[in-house]
Coordinates of C-alpha atoms in Angstrom, one line a residue:
X1 CA -62.3 23.0 25.4
X2 CA -62.3 20.4 22.7
X3 CA -65.7 18.9 22.5
X4 CA -66.1 15.1 23.1
X5 CA -66.5 12.9 20.1
X6 CA -69.6 10.9 19.3
X7 CA -69.8 7.4 20.6
X8 CA -69.6 5.3 17.5
X9 CA -69.5 1.5 17.7
X10 CA -66.8 -0.4 15.9
X11 CA -68.2 -2.6 13.2
X12 CA -67.9 -6.4 13.4
X13 CA -64.7 -7.6 11.9
X14 CA -63.6 -10.6 9.9
X15 CA -66.0 -13.6 9.5
X16 CA -68.8 -13.9 12.0
X17 CA -67.5 -15.1 15.4
X18 CA -69.9 -14.3 18.3
X19 CA -67.1 -14.3 20.9
X20 CA -64.8 -12.1 18.9
X21 CA -67.7 -9.8 17.9
X22 CA -68.7 -9.3 21.6
X23 CA -65.1 -8.6 22.6
X24 CA -64.4 -6.1 19.8
X25 CA -67.7 -4.3 19.2
X26 CA -69.4 -4.1 22.5
X27 CA -68.0 -1.0 24.1
X28 CA -68.2 2.4 22.5
X29 CA -65.1 4.6 22.6
X30 CA -65.0 7.0 25.6
X31 CA -63.4 10.3 24.8
X32 CA -62.0 11.6 28.1
X33 CA -62.6 15.2 28.7
X34 CA -59.3 17.1 29.2
X35 CA -60.4 18.5 32.5
X36 CA -61.6 15.1 33.9
X37 CA -58.7 12.7 33.3
X38 CA -59.3 9.1 34.3
X39 CA -56.7 6.6 35.4
X40 CA -55.9 3.7 33.1
X41 CA -55.6 0.0 34.2
X42 CA -53.2 -0.5 31.3
X43 CA -49.7 -1.4 32.4
X44 CA -46.5 -1.1 30.3
X45 CA -45.3 -4.3 28.8
X46 CA -42.1 -5.7 30.3
X47 CA -38.9 -5.6 28.3
X48 CA -37.3 -8.9 27.5
X49 CA -33.8 -9.5 26.4
X50 CA -33.3 -8.3 22.8
X51 CA -32.5 -11.8 21.4
X52 CA -35.6 -13.3 22.9
X53 CA -37.8 -10.4 21.8
X54 CA -36.6 -10.7 18.2
X55 CA -37.4 -14.5 18.2
X56 CA -40.8 -14.0 19.7
X57 CA -41.7 -11.2 17.3
X58 CA -40.7 -13.3 14.3
X59 CA -43.1 -16.0 15.5
X60 CA -45.9 -13.8 16.7
X61 CA -46.0 -11.6 13.6
X62 CA -45.1 -14.0 10.8
X63 CA -48.6 -14.2 9.3
X64 CA -49.1 -10.4 9.6
X65 CA -45.7 -9.6 8.0
X66 CA -46.2 -12.1 5.2
X67 CA -49.6 -10.5 4.5
X68 CA -48.2 -7.0 4.4
X69 CA -45.3 -7.9 2.2
X70 CA -47.8 -8.8 -0.6
X71 CA -49.1 -5.2 -0.7
X72 CA -47.6 -2.4 -2.7
X73 CA -44.8 -0.8 -0.6
X74 CA -43.9 2.6 -2.0
X75 CA -41.1 3.0 0.6
X76 CA -39.4 0.1 -1.1
X77 CA -40.1 0.9 -4.8
X78 CA -40.5 4.7 -4.7
X79 CA -43.5 6.9 -5.0
X80 CA -45.0 7.7 -8.4
X81 CA -44.8 11.1 -9.9
X82 CA -47.4 13.5 -8.6
X83 CA -48.8 10.9 -6.2
X84 CA -48.7 13.3 -3.2
X85 CA -50.3 16.3 -5.0
X86 CA -54.0 17.3 -4.7
X87 CA -54.6 16.6 -8.4
X88 CA -55.9 13.7 -10.6
X89 CA -52.4 12.2 -10.3
X90 CA -52.6 12.1 -6.5
X91 CA -53.3 9.1 -4.3
X92 CA -57.0 8.3 -4.0
X93 CA -58.1 9.2 -0.5
X94 CA -61.6 7.8 -1.3
X95 CA -60.0 4.4 -1.2
X96 CA -58.7 5.0 2.3
X97 CA -62.1 6.4 3.4
X98 CA -63.9 3.4 2.1
X99 CA -61.5 1.0 3.9
X100 CA -62.0 2.9 7.2
X101 CA -65.8 2.9 6.6
X102 CA -65.8 -0.9 6.4
X103 CA -63.8 -0.9 9.7
X104 CA -66.3 1.3 11.4
X105 CA -64.6 4.7 10.9
X106 CA -62.3 4.3 13.9
X107 CA -60.4 7.5 13.1
X108 CA -63.5 9.5 14.1
X109 CA -63.3 8.3 17.7
X110 CA -60.4 10.3 19.1
X111 CA -58.8 13.7 18.9
X112 CA -55.7 14.1 16.7
X113 CA -52.5 16.2 16.5
X114 CA -51.6 15.8 12.8
X115 CA -48.0 16.5 11.7
X116 CA -46.6 17.1 8.2
X117 CA -43.3 18.5 7.1
X118 CA -40.1 17.6 5.1
X119 CA -38.0 17.1 8.2
X120 CA -38.6 17.0 11.9
X121 CA -42.0 15.2 11.9
X122 CA -40.8 12.2 13.9
X123 CA -38.9 14.2 16.5
X124 CA -41.8 16.6 17.0
X125 CA -44.2 13.7 17.3
X126 CA -42.0 12.1 20.0
X127 CA -41.8 15.4 21.9
X128 CA -45.6 16.0 21.8
X129 CA -46.4 12.4 22.7
X130 CA -44.1 12.4 25.7
X131 CA -45.4 15.7 27.0
X132 CA -49.0 14.4 26.9
X133 CA -48.0 11.1 28.5
X134 CA -46.2 12.9 31.2
X135 CA -49.5 14.6 32.0
X136 CA -51.1 11.2 32.3
X137 CA -53.0 11.0 29.0
X138 CA -53.3 7.7 27.1
X139 CA -51.6 8.6 23.8
X140 CA -51.6 6.8 20.4
X141 CA -48.5 7.8 18.3
X142 CA -48.0 6.8 14.7
X143 CA -44.8 7.5 12.8
X144 CA -42.7 6.2 10.0
X145 CA -40.4 4.7 8.9
X146 CA -39.1 2.2 11.5
X147 CA -35.5 1.1 12.2
X148 CA -35.6 -2.5 13.5
X149 CA -39.3 -3.5 13.8
X150 CA -42.5 -2.4 12.2
X151 CA -43.9 -2.3 15.8
X152 CA -41.9 0.9 16.3
X153 CA -44.3 2.8 14.1
X154 CA -47.1 2.5 16.7
X155 CA -47.1 3.2 20.4
X156 CA -50.3 3.3 22.5
X157 CA -51.0 4.0 26.1
X158 CA -49.2 5.9 28.8
X159 CA -45.7 4.4 28.5
X160 CA -44.6 4.9 24.9
X161 CA -43.3 1.4 24.2
X162 CA -43.8 0.0 20.7
X163 CA -47.1 -1.9 20.3
X164 CA -46.7 -5.6 21.4
X165 CA -46.4 -8.2 18.7
X166 CA -49.3 -10.1 20.2
X167 CA -51.6 -7.2 20.2
X168 CA -50.7 -6.3 16.6
X169 CA -51.3 -9.9 15.5
X170 CA -54.6 -10.1 17.3
X171 CA -55.8 -6.9 15.7
X172 CA -54.7 -8.2 12.3
X173 CA -56.6 -11.4 12.8
X174 CA -59.8 -9.6 13.8
X175 CA -59.6 -7.2 10.8
X176 CA -58.3 -9.7 8.2
X177 CA -61.7 -10.6 6.7
X178 CA -62.6 -6.9 6.0
X179 CA -59.0 -6.3 4.7
X180 CA -59.4 -9.2 2.3
X181 CA -62.7 -7.9 1.1
X182 CA -61.4 -4.4 0.7
X183 CA -58.4 -5.4 -1.3
X184 CA -60.7 -7.2 -3.7
X185 CA -63.2 -4.4 -3.9
X186 CA -60.3 -1.9 -4.5
X187 CA -58.8 -4.0 -7.3
X188 CA -55.7 -4.7 -5.2
X189 CA -54.8 -1.0 -5.2
X190 CA -54.6 -0.7 -1.4
X191 CA -51.0 -0.1 -0.4
X192 CA -48.9 -1.3 2.6
X193 CA -49.1 2.2 4.1
X194 CA -52.8 2.5 3.7
X195 CA -53.6 -0.8 5.4
X196 CA -51.1 -0.2 8.2
X197 CA -52.5 3.2 8.8
X198 CA -56.1 1.8 8.9
X199 CA -55.0 -0.8 11.4
X200 CA -53.3 1.8 13.5
X201 CA -56.5 3.9 13.7
X202 CA -58.4 0.8 14.6
X203 CA -56.0 0.0 17.4
X204 CA -56.2 3.5 18.8
X205 CA -60.0 3.4 18.8
X206 CA -60.0 -0.1 20.4
X207 CA -57.5 1.0 23.1
X208 CA -59.6 4.2 23.7
X209 CA -56.7 6.7 23.5
X210 CA -57.3 10.2 24.8
X211 CA -55.5 11.7 21.8
X212 CA -53.4 10.5 18.8
X213 CA -50.3 12.1 17.4
X214 CA -50.2 11.2 13.7
X215 CA -47.3 11.8 11.4
X216 CA -48.1 12.1 7.7
X217 CA -46.2 9.7 5.4
X218 CA -45.9 11.8 2.3
X219 CA -46.9 15.4 1.7
X220 CA -50.2 15.9 3.4
X221 CA -53.2 16.6 1.1
X222 CA -53.3 13.1 -0.4
X223 CA -51.6 11.2 2.4
X224 CA -53.5 8.2 3.8
X225 CA -53.5 9.9 7.2
X226 CA -55.3 12.9 5.9
X227 CA -58.8 11.4 6.5
X228 CA -58.9 13.4 9.8
X229 CA -61.7 16.0 9.7
X230 CA -62.0 19.3 11.6
X231 CA -64.2 17.6 14.2
X232 CA -61.3 15.3 15.2
X233 CA -58.3 17.6 14.6
X234 CA -57.0 19.3 17.7
X235 CA -54.0 21.0 16.1
X236 CA -52.1 20.6 12.8
X237 CA -48.3 21.0 12.7
X238 CA -46.2 21.7 9.7
X239 CA -42.5 21.4 10.7
X240 CA -40.6 22.4 7.6
X241 CA -40.7 22.6 3.8
X242 CA -37.8 21.2 1.8
X243 CA -36.9 19.7 -1.5
X244 CA -37.5 16.0 -0.8
X245 CA -39.8 13.7 -2.9
X246 CA -39.9 16.5 -5.4
X247 CA -41.4 14.5 -8.3
X248 CA -44.1 13.0 -6.1
X249 CA -45.1 16.3 -4.7
X250 CA -45.3 18.4 -7.8
X251 CA -41.7 19.4 -8.6
X252 CA -41.2 22.7 -6.6
X253 CA -41.1 24.0 -3.1
X254 CA -44.4 25.8 -3.8
X255 CA -46.2 22.6 -4.7
X256 CA -44.7 20.8 -1.7
X257 CA -46.0 23.6 0.6
X258 CA -49.4 23.3 -1.0
X259 CA -49.4 19.5 -0.4
X260 CA -48.4 19.8 3.2
X261 CA -50.8 22.6 4.0
X262 CA -53.5 20.1 3.0
X263 CA -53.6 18.9 6.6
X264 CA -55.0 22.3 7.7
X265 CA -58.7 22.0 8.6
X266 CA -61.5 24.5 9.1
X267 CA -61.3 26.4 12.3
X268 CA -58.4 24.3 13.7
X269 CA -55.1 25.9 14.8
X270 CA -51.9 25.2 12.9
X271 CA -48.4 25.3 14.4
X272 CA -45.8 26.1 11.7
X273 CA -42.1 25.5 12.3
X274 CA -39.6 26.8 9.8
X275 CA -38.0 29.2 9.3
X276 CA -39.6 29.3 5.9
X277 CA -38.8 31.4 2.8
X278 CA -41.3 34.2 2.8
X279 CA -43.2 33.0 -0.3
X280 CA -43.5 29.5 1.1
X281 CA -44.8 30.7 4.5
X282 CA -47.3 32.8 2.5
X283 CA -48.7 29.7 0.9
X284 CA -49.3 28.1 4.3
X285 CA -50.8 31.2 5.8
X286 CA -53.1 31.7 2.8
X287 CA -54.4 28.1 3.2
X288 CA -54.9 28.8 6.9
X289 CA -56.8 32.0 6.1
X290 CA -59.1 30.1 3.8
X291 CA -59.7 27.6 6.5
X292 CA -60.1 30.3 9.2
X293 CA -57.4 28.6 11.2
X294 CA -55.2 30.4 13.7
X295 CA -51.5 30.3 12.8
X296 CA -49.0 29.8 15.6
X297 CA -45.5 30.4 14.3
X298 CA -42.4 29.1 16.1
X299 CA -40.5 32.0 14.5
X300 CA -42.7 34.6 16.2
X301 CA -40.8 37.4 18.0
X302 CA -42.4 36.3 21.2
X303 CA -40.4 33.1 21.2
X304 CA -36.9 33.1 22.7
X305 CA -34.7 30.0 22.6
X306 CA -31.1 29.4 23.3
X307 CA -28.9 26.3 23.2
X308 CA -26.2 27.0 25.8
X309 CA -23.9 24.0 26.1
X310 CA -23.5 20.3 25.4
X311 CA -22.9 18.0 28.3
X312 CA -22.1 14.2 28.6
X313 CA -24.6 12.6 31.0
X314 CA -23.7 9.9 33.5
X315 CA -25.3 7.3 31.2
X316 CA -22.8 8.4 28.4
X317 CA -25.7 10.0 26.5
X318 CA -25.1 13.7 25.8
X319 CA -27.7 16.4 26.2
X320 CA -27.9 20.1 25.2
X321 CA -29.0 22.6 27.9
X322 CA -31.5 25.1 26.5
X323 CA -33.7 28.0 27.6
X324 CA -37.2 28.4 26.2
X325 CA -39.5 31.3 26.6
X326 CA -42.9 31.6 24.7
X327 CA -45.2 34.5 25.1
X328 CA -47.3 35.2 22.0
X329 CA -50.2 37.4 21.2
X330 CA -52.3 34.6 19.7
X331 CA -51.7 32.1 22.5
X332 CA -53.4 32.6 25.8
X333 CA -50.9 30.4 27.5
X334 CA -47.2 31.2 28.0
X335 CA -44.2 29.4 29.4
X336 CA -40.7 30.0 30.6
X337 CA -38.3 27.0 30.9
X338 CA -34.7 27.4 32.0
X339 CA -32.0 24.8 31.7
X340 CA -34.0 22.2 29.8
X341 CA -31.9 19.1 29.1
X342 CA -32.7 17.9 25.5
X343 CA -31.2 14.6 24.5
X344 CA -32.1 15.3 20.9
X345 CA -29.1 17.4 19.8
X346 CA -28.7 20.4 17.6
X347 CA -30.5 23.7 16.9
X348 CA -32.9 21.9 14.6
X349 CA -34.0 19.6 17.4
X350 CA -34.4 22.6 19.7
X351 CA -36.7 24.0 16.9
X352 CA -38.7 20.7 16.9
X353 CA -39.0 21.0 20.7
X354 CA -40.4 24.5 20.3
X355 CA -42.9 23.2 17.8
X356 CA -44.0 20.6 20.3
X357 CA -44.2 23.1 23.2
X358 CA -46.3 25.5 21.0
X359 CA -48.6 22.5 20.2
X360 CA -48.9 21.7 23.9
X361 CA -49.8 25.4 24.6
X362 CA -52.4 25.3 21.8
X363 CA -54.0 22.2 23.4
X364 CA -53.9 24.0 26.8
X365 CA -55.8 26.9 25.3
X366 CA -58.4 24.4 24.1
X367 CA -58.9 23.1 27.7
X368 CA -56.4 20.2 27.9
X369 CA -54.7 20.1 31.2
X370 CA -50.9 20.3 30.4
X371 CA -48.6 21.7 33.1
X372 CA -45.3 23.4 32.6
X373 CA -43.8 20.6 34.6
X374 CA -45.1 18.0 32.2
X375 CA -43.8 20.0 29.2
X376 CA -40.3 20.1 30.7
X377 CA -40.3 16.4 31.8
X378 CA -41.8 15.1 28.5
X379 CA -39.2 17.1 26.5
X380 CA -36.3 15.9 28.6
X381 CA -37.4 12.3 28.4
X382 CA -37.6 12.3 24.6
X383 CA -35.0 10.2 22.8
X384 CA -35.0 8.7 19.3
X385 CA -32.7 6.0 18.0
X386 CA -30.8 7.0 14.9
X387 CA -31.2 10.8 15.4
X388 CA -27.9 12.4 16.5
X389 CA -27.3 9.2 18.6
X390 CA -23.9 8.6 20.1
X391 CA -23.2 4.9 20.7
X392 CA -22.2 4.1 24.3
X393 CA -18.8 2.5 24.9
X394 CA -20.5 -0.7 25.7
X395 CA -22.2 -0.7 22.3
X396 CA -18.9 0.2 20.6
X397 CA -17.2 -2.7 22.4
X398 CA -20.0 -5.1 21.4
X399 CA -19.0 -4.7 17.7
X400 CA -15.3 -5.2 18.4
X401 CA -14.1 -1.6 18.5
X402 CA -12.5 0.7 21.1
X403 CA -11.0 4.1 21.5
X404 CA -13.3 5.6 18.9
X405 CA -16.5 7.6 19.1
X406 CA -19.4 6.7 16.8
X407 CA -22.3 9.0 15.9
X408 CA -25.3 7.6 14.0
X409 CA -27.8 9.8 12.3
X410 CA -30.4 9.0 9.5
X411 CA -29.9 12.4 7.8
X412 CA -30.5 12.1 4.1
X413 CA -31.4 15.6 2.9
X414 CA -29.5 18.9 2.6
X415 CA -31.4 20.3 5.5
X416 CA -30.8 17.3 7.8
X417 CA -27.1 17.2 6.8
X418 CA -26.9 20.8 7.9
X419 CA -28.4 19.9 11.3
X420 CA -25.9 17.0 11.6
X421 CA -23.0 19.3 10.9
X422 CA -24.2 21.5 13.8
X423 CA -24.1 18.5 16.1
X424 CA -20.6 17.5 14.9
X425 CA -19.3 21.0 15.6
X426 CA -20.9 21.0 19.0
X427 CA -19.7 17.5 20.1
X428 CA -16.4 17.1 18.2
X429 CA -15.0 20.4 17.3
X430 CA -11.4 19.1 17.1
X431 CA -9.9 15.7 16.3
X432 CA -10.1 13.3 13.4
X433 CA -13.4 12.7 11.5
X434 CA -14.6 10.0 9.2
X435 CA -18.0 9.6 7.4
X436 CA -19.5 6.3 6.4
X437 CA -22.3 7.0 3.9
X438 CA -25.0 5.1 2.1
X439 CA -28.1 6.6 0.4
X440 CA -31.2 6.0 -1.6
X441 CA -31.1 6.6 -5.3
X442 CA -33.8 9.4 -5.2
X443 CA -31.9 11.7 -2.8
X444 CA -29.8 14.7 -3.7
X445 CA -26.3 13.2 -3.2
X446 CA -24.4 16.4 -4.3
X447 CA -26.1 18.7 -1.9
X448 CA -25.8 16.2 0.9
X449 CA -22.1 15.8 0.4
X450 CA -21.6 19.6 0.2
X451 CA -23.3 20.1 3.5
X452 CA -21.3 17.4 5.3
X453 CA -18.0 18.7 3.9
X454 CA -18.8 22.1 5.3
X455 CA -18.1 20.6 8.8
X456 CA -14.4 20.8 7.9
X457 CA -12.2 18.4 6.0
X458 CA -12.7 14.9 7.2
X459 CA -9.8 12.5 7.2
X460 CA -11.8 9.8 5.5
X461 CA -15.1 9.3 3.6
X462 CA -16.2 5.7 3.0
X463 CA -19.1 5.2 0.6
X464 CA -21.1 2.0 0.9
X465 CA -24.4 0.5 0.0
X466 CA -27.6 -0.5 1.9
X467 CA -30.9 -2.0 0.9
X468 CA -33.8 0.5 1.2
X469 CA -36.9 -0.9 3.0
X470 CA -35.5 -4.4 2.4
X471 CA -35.2 -4.0 -1.4
X472 CA -32.6 -3.0 -4.0
X473 CA -34.8 -0.9 -6.3
X474 CA -33.9 2.4 -4.6
X475 CA -30.4 1.4 -3.5
X476 CA -27.6 3.5 -5.0
X477 CA -24.2 1.9 -5.8
X478 CA -21.1 3.0 -3.8
X479 CA -19.4 4.0 -7.0
X480 CA -22.2 6.4 -8.0
X481 CA -22.1 8.0 -4.5
X482 CA -18.3 8.3 -4.8
X483 CA -18.7 10.2 -8.1
X484 CA -20.9 12.7 -6.3
X485 CA -18.4 13.2 -3.5
X486 CA -15.5 13.5 -5.9
X487 CA -17.3 16.2 -7.8
X488 CA -18.3 18.0 -4.6
X489 CA -14.7 17.9 -3.3
X490 CA -13.4 19.3 -6.5
X491 CA -16.0 22.1 -6.5
X492 CA -15.0 23.0 -3.0
X493 CA -11.3 22.9 -3.8
X494 CA -10.6 20.2 -1.3
X495 CA -7.5 18.0 -1.8
X496 CA -8.3 14.3 -1.7
X497 CA -6.9 11.0 -2.6
X498 CA -9.0 8.2 -4.2
X499 CA -8.1 5.0 -2.3
X500 CA -10.4 2.9 -4.4
X501 CA -12.2 -0.1 -2.9
X502 CA -11.4 -0.6 0.7
X503 CA -10.6 -4.1 1.9
X504 CA -8.8 -5.7 4.8
X505 CA -5.4 -5.2 3.2
X506 CA -6.0 -1.5 2.2
X507 CA -7.5 -0.5 5.6
X508 CA -4.2 -1.4 7.3
X509 CA -2.2 0.9 5.0
X510 CA -2.4 4.6 5.0
X511 CA -1.7 6.5 1.8
X512 CA 1.6 8.4 1.9
X513 CA -0.1 11.8 2.1
X514 CA -2.3 13.8 4.5
X515 CA -5.1 14.5 2.0
X516 CA -8.7 13.4 2.6
X517 CA -9.1 9.7 1.8
X518 CA -12.1 8.8 -0.4
X519 CA -13.0 5.2 -1.0
X520 CA -15.8 2.7 -1.4
X521 CA -16.6 -0.4 0.6
X522 CA -19.0 -2.9 -0.8
X523 CA -19.1 -5.2 2.2
X524 CA -22.6 -6.4 3.0
X525 CA -21.7 -5.9 6.7
X526 CA -22.0 -2.4 8.1
X527 CA -19.8 -3.5 11.0
X528 CA -17.0 -4.5 8.5
X529 CA -17.3 -1.1 6.9
X530 CA -17.0 0.7 10.2
X531 CA -14.0 -1.4 11.2
X532 CA -12.2 -0.5 7.9
X533 CA -13.0 3.1 8.6
X534 CA -11.7 2.8 12.2
X535 CA -8.4 1.3 11.0
X536 CA -7.8 4.0 8.5
X537 CA -8.8 6.8 10.9
X538 CA -6.5 5.6 13.5
X539 CA -3.6 5.5 11.0
X540 CA -4.0 9.3 10.9
X541 CA -4.1 9.9 14.7
X542 CA -3.6 7.5 17.6
X543 CA -3.4 10.1 20.3
X544 CA -7.1 11.0 20.6
X545 CA -10.2 9.0 19.8
X546 CA -11.6 10.0 16.4
X547 CA -15.3 10.3 15.4
X548 CA -17.0 8.0 12.8
X549 CA -20.3 9.4 11.6
X550 CA -22.7 6.8 10.1
X551 CA -25.3 8.6 8.0
X552 CA -27.1 9.1 4.7
X553 CA -30.0 6.7 5.4
X554 CA -32.0 5.4 8.3
X555 CA -31.7 2.0 6.7
X556 CA -27.9 2.2 7.1
X557 CA -28.4 3.3 10.7
X558 CA -30.9 0.4 11.2
X559 CA -28.4 -2.2 9.9
X560 CA -25.8 -1.0 12.5
X561 CA -28.3 -1.0 15.4
X562 CA -29.5 -4.5 14.3
X563 CA -25.9 -5.8 14.5
X564 CA -25.5 -4.2 18.0
X565 CA -28.8 -5.7 19.2
X566 CA -27.7 -9.2 18.2

């Protein structure tokens, strides 16, 4: 069984305020033993209409958001070369530890599942969090990036809703004095992610979570979340290794593997996803060997998994029916689940679910009470906006369209594009297909295009633009994207016609040929771009609804979801 953590008091925050200090520092954190769960008096916050919620959030969080905007945001401007490597060029974890020290070391007051990986981190974190909540644990979950609200990055308690704006603002006010001092002492080097991560840890300690599921932001070894020590770590998870953030993580798959294996801690088990190339897996296993950490591989012969069929649910949300069986020599626990209904689609999401189930079994081996029933229910309840998400007909009607299917997915790497193609082939094997794509400048546009075109020849590809994290510094122009798609189409021997810049007039006229149409749309409205794509797609086939796939960036997906929410 995982041993309880020491009862450390939270330090006084901000300027002296006796009432606030009593409220915030009085009670030590209680780590609840896995075998002696206690009920929580916390209740889930009620959900208000979207419009009222947005107005309230803007008012409640204005000061906090303004404060955070003044900090260096690497999601917006890009990460410096070598920043994620465990070298002199890497981020200074000492800076993060000093900040947490001033806040009372809140990260030392709960157990942690720490997740790194190129792809699949967010989905795996969602699966694990829901499994634990289903068992009745109070769970803190921290992921990035967000789609519509920064609150989405943090959930706390037994319900899984985003942290309330009021609670986040109160936390900020209580910690602001120490944050101000720390920014000065660190010569204004503290970043947006570091401060937000510290506040998250502080919130989890204050809310006395049983366990926290933490997603690394970049790499692992020098990520701001990697302040978790072996005494707090319950299980590490490395989902995948791929060529993303190459410059920041050392320039090779090997250096990326080294960076991500930095979350492995002495004596703590590590779940590895994959499948990995043999030399990459060897790097991870070597680090685990040095740390005397047990390796639980989701590609072990003792794991059997099958995705059997795709079904449209009564709520218009499709699910894949899967069988899962895990019986491994290095896990005491085993499980057999038949006909599990996963709402996250594709073989890659089944792989993420396996990683989560292996993590749950690892925790069970350590003494945490986690039933097979909770593993099934938590897995089946897991849904994520912007990941293989089909819009409902009501959502499609809300943006002025009909008789069309829309799939949105924040895929932006070669590997995630491959996963998206699997979903397209499962859900829409026949019929007309269009892609609406926008991407960041630091992504591999050619490999992404090649993977998507492997789904079969689409009728239409529309390249557009989107701000990345609210800024233009990482935005790539539609014309640059089109050059990549033109080159890829030629390399693959696909016939296409360049229809230039798409506007209202052009979207009503189909070119006099049956080749793939390739064009750009520079409208600032994602809805307008989708409407143009819809008109051109319907010009090719009016008999059956076509499929428009919106992809290339979570920021593009977010802009569409924001329009629907309005």
